[in-house]
Amino acid sequence: MMENFVLIIGLGSMGKRRVRNLQALGMKNIIGFDLKESRRNQAEGEYGIATTDDFEKVLSENKIDAFVISVPPDVHHIYMKKAIELGIPAFIEASVVDTDFDQMIAEANKKGVLLAPSCTLYFHPAIKKISEIVKNKALGKISNFLYHSGQYLPDWHTYEAVSDYYVSQKETGGGREIVPFELTWITLLLGLPSRVVGFFKKAIDIDGASDIDDTYNLLMDYNSMIFNLSVDVVSRYATRRMVINGDQKQLYWNWDDNCIKIFDPLKGDWEIINYDTVAAQDGYNKNITEQMYIDEMDAFFKAADKKISFPNSLEKDHDVLKILYAVEKSDNENQIQTL
C-alpha cells in the first residue's frame, strides 16, 4: 500500500468516485488537483482531503506514489507523460483518443513505469462469472454473442448540462467513449477480432450534444463466432443485456436481474446464478456496483507494489481504440447507397 501521497488529477464525477474508492481501501494520504474552485471545495468538504490548483507545486512539495488520472480523455496524455517522466505509476480512466500512445508505450516500457488504463467492467461480478463460463466452455461451442449497452446521455450528470463537459464534443462524445469502455472487457476475455465492420451515427437530437454520434453497432469476427455489439446513449432506460448462444446451452444476462441465467435444453429449464452487488452513491444508476471500482483501484495499487499484474495495459488499450477507429473507417468508406 502507498506510504506517501496519491494524487487524484481531476475532481469531477470520476475523480470524486476515485477518492471514495481509495478511502474505502483505507487510504488517507490523498491530494486532489483541479483548476475549478467549486470542485476543490466540494472534495475538501465531503471527503476531508487536501486539494490544490497548482500541479507543479504539489509535485515539488509532496512525495507522490501514484497518479489517478480522472480528467477528460483528450488531456490524459499530458499527465501520462508526466508520470513517465517522474517514474510514477498512473491509473488512467477510460480513453477514447490515442494521442502519442506509441511514444508513451515505448517510453513507459523502457523506464518500467506502470500505466494502468481503466477496465472497470472486467471487475463486475457478472462479467467475471460470464468470463469463467466462457473459458470453461460450459455452453459448448459458441456461435455468437449479442450485447446491447444503452444509456441516456443527459442522465449521466444530472447536475450539469451535457454541453458543459467532454461528452458533448465530437472526439470524446458519450457514445464514442462507451464503445472502448465495453470493448476493453470483451477483448480481455476473447482477444482481438480478426475482422470488424460497423455503423455509427447521430440518431436523435440531444440538447447540448448536436455534434456527437450517439449510436454505434459493431460486428466482430472471431473466426468461429461473431460478436454483435450495440452501444448507444439514446436509451431512456439504462440497459446492459447479453445473449451468448452455445450449441449446448444459452446464456442470458440482464444487469437489472442481479443474476445470470443459463438455459439447458436437456433439462428444459434455466439455471440461475446469483451474484451480489454494492450499491453506488446516490445519483448513479442503481445497477452500477461500486465494488467493481473499488476492486479496480485495489488491483492498480497491488500492481504498483508489484504484487500482481494489472489486467489492462496501454498496449491493449491502444488495440481497443484501433477497433473503434476501424469501425468508423469502415462506415465512412462503405456508405450504403440509397436506392
Short mmCIF file of N, CA and C in Angstrom, two decimals, residues 65 83-90 103-116 300 303-306 315:
data_model
loop_
_atom_site.label_atom_id
_atom_site.label_comp_id
_atom_site.label_asym_id
_atom_site.label_seq_id
_atom_site.Cartn_x
_atom_site.Cartn_y
_atom_site.Cartn_z
N ASP A 65 3.27 8.89 -4.69
CA ASP A 65 3.49 7.48 -5.02
C ASP A 65 2.71 7.04 -6.25
N ALA A 83 3.80 11.33 -15.65
CA ALA A 83 4.02 10.13 -14.85
C ALA A 83 5.24 9.37 -15.35
N ILE A 84 5.37 9.25 -16.66
CA ILE A 84 6.53 8.56 -17.24
C ILE A 84 7.81 9.31 -16.91
N GLU A 85 7.78 10.63 -17.07
CA GLU A 85 8.96 11.46 -16.78
C GLU A 85 9.43 11.28 -15.35
N LEU A 86 8.49 11.23 -14.40
CA LEU A 86 8.83 11.16 -12.98
C LEU A 86 8.91 9.73 -12.46
N GLY A 87 8.57 8.75 -13.29
CA GLY A 87 8.60 7.36 -12.84
C GLY A 87 7.53 7.02 -11.84
N ILE A 88 6.34 7.65 -11.98
CA ILE A 88 5.24 7.46 -11.03
C ILE A 88 4.17 6.56 -11.67
N PRO A 89 3.76 5.47 -11.03
CA PRO A 89 2.68 4.64 -11.57
C PRO A 89 1.41 5.47 -11.74
N ALA A 90 0.68 5.21 -12.82
CA ALA A 90 -0.52 6.00 -13.10
C ALA A 90 -1.67 5.12 -13.52
N GLN A 103 4.43 6.55 -28.62
CA GLN A 103 5.57 7.15 -27.94
C GLN A 103 5.55 6.82 -26.44
N MET A 104 4.39 6.96 -25.82
CA MET A 104 4.30 6.72 -24.38
C MET A 104 4.49 5.25 -24.04
N ILE A 105 3.98 4.36 -24.87
CA ILE A 105 4.18 2.93 -24.64
C ILE A 105 5.67 2.60 -24.64
N ALA A 106 6.39 3.11 -25.65
CA ALA A 106 7.83 2.83 -25.74
C ALA A 106 8.59 3.40 -24.54
N GLU A 107 8.27 4.63 -24.16
CA GLU A 107 8.99 5.26 -23.06
C GLU A 107 8.66 4.61 -21.72
N ALA A 108 7.38 4.28 -21.50
CA ALA A 108 6.99 3.64 -20.24
C ALA A 108 7.62 2.27 -20.11
N ASN A 109 7.64 1.51 -21.20
CA ASN A 109 8.28 0.19 -21.17
C ASN A 109 9.78 0.29 -20.91
N LYS A 110 10.41 1.27 -21.53
CA LYS A 110 11.85 1.46 -21.36
C LYS A 110 12.20 1.81 -19.91
N LYS A 111 11.36 2.64 -19.27
CA LYS A 111 11.62 3.07 -17.90
C LYS A 111 10.96 2.18 -16.85
N GLY A 112 10.13 1.23 -17.30
CA GLY A 112 9.46 0.35 -16.36
C GLY A 112 8.40 1.04 -15.52
N VAL A 113 7.69 2.00 -16.13
CA VAL A 113 6.65 2.75 -15.42
C VAL A 113 5.29 2.11 -15.70
N LEU A 114 4.53 1.83 -14.64
CA LEU A 114 3.21 1.23 -14.79
C LEU A 114 2.20 2.27 -15.25
N LEU A 115 1.60 2.05 -16.42
CA LEU A 115 0.45 2.82 -16.89
C LEU A 115 -0.71 1.84 -16.95
N ALA A 116 -1.74 2.07 -16.14
CA ALA A 116 -2.84 1.12 -15.98
C ALA A 116 -4.14 1.75 -16.45
N PHE A 300 -4.93 -1.93 -9.08
CA PHE A 300 -3.91 -0.99 -9.54
C PHE A 300 -2.81 -0.83 -8.49
N ALA A 303 -0.65 -3.81 -8.26
CA ALA A 303 0.25 -3.86 -9.40
C ALA A 303 1.40 -2.85 -9.23
N ALA A 304 1.07 -1.66 -8.69
CA ALA A 304 2.12 -0.66 -8.44
C ALA A 304 3.13 -1.17 -7.43
N ASP A 305 2.67 -2.00 -6.47
CA ASP A 305 3.56 -2.61 -5.49
C ASP A 305 4.19 -3.90 -6.00
N LYS A 306 3.92 -4.21 -7.28
CA LYS A 306 4.48 -5.39 -7.95
C LYS A 306 4.04 -6.71 -7.32
N GLU A 315 -0.81 -0.84 -24.21
CA GLU A 315 -0.79 -1.52 -25.49
C GLU A 315 -2.17 -2.11 -25.81
#
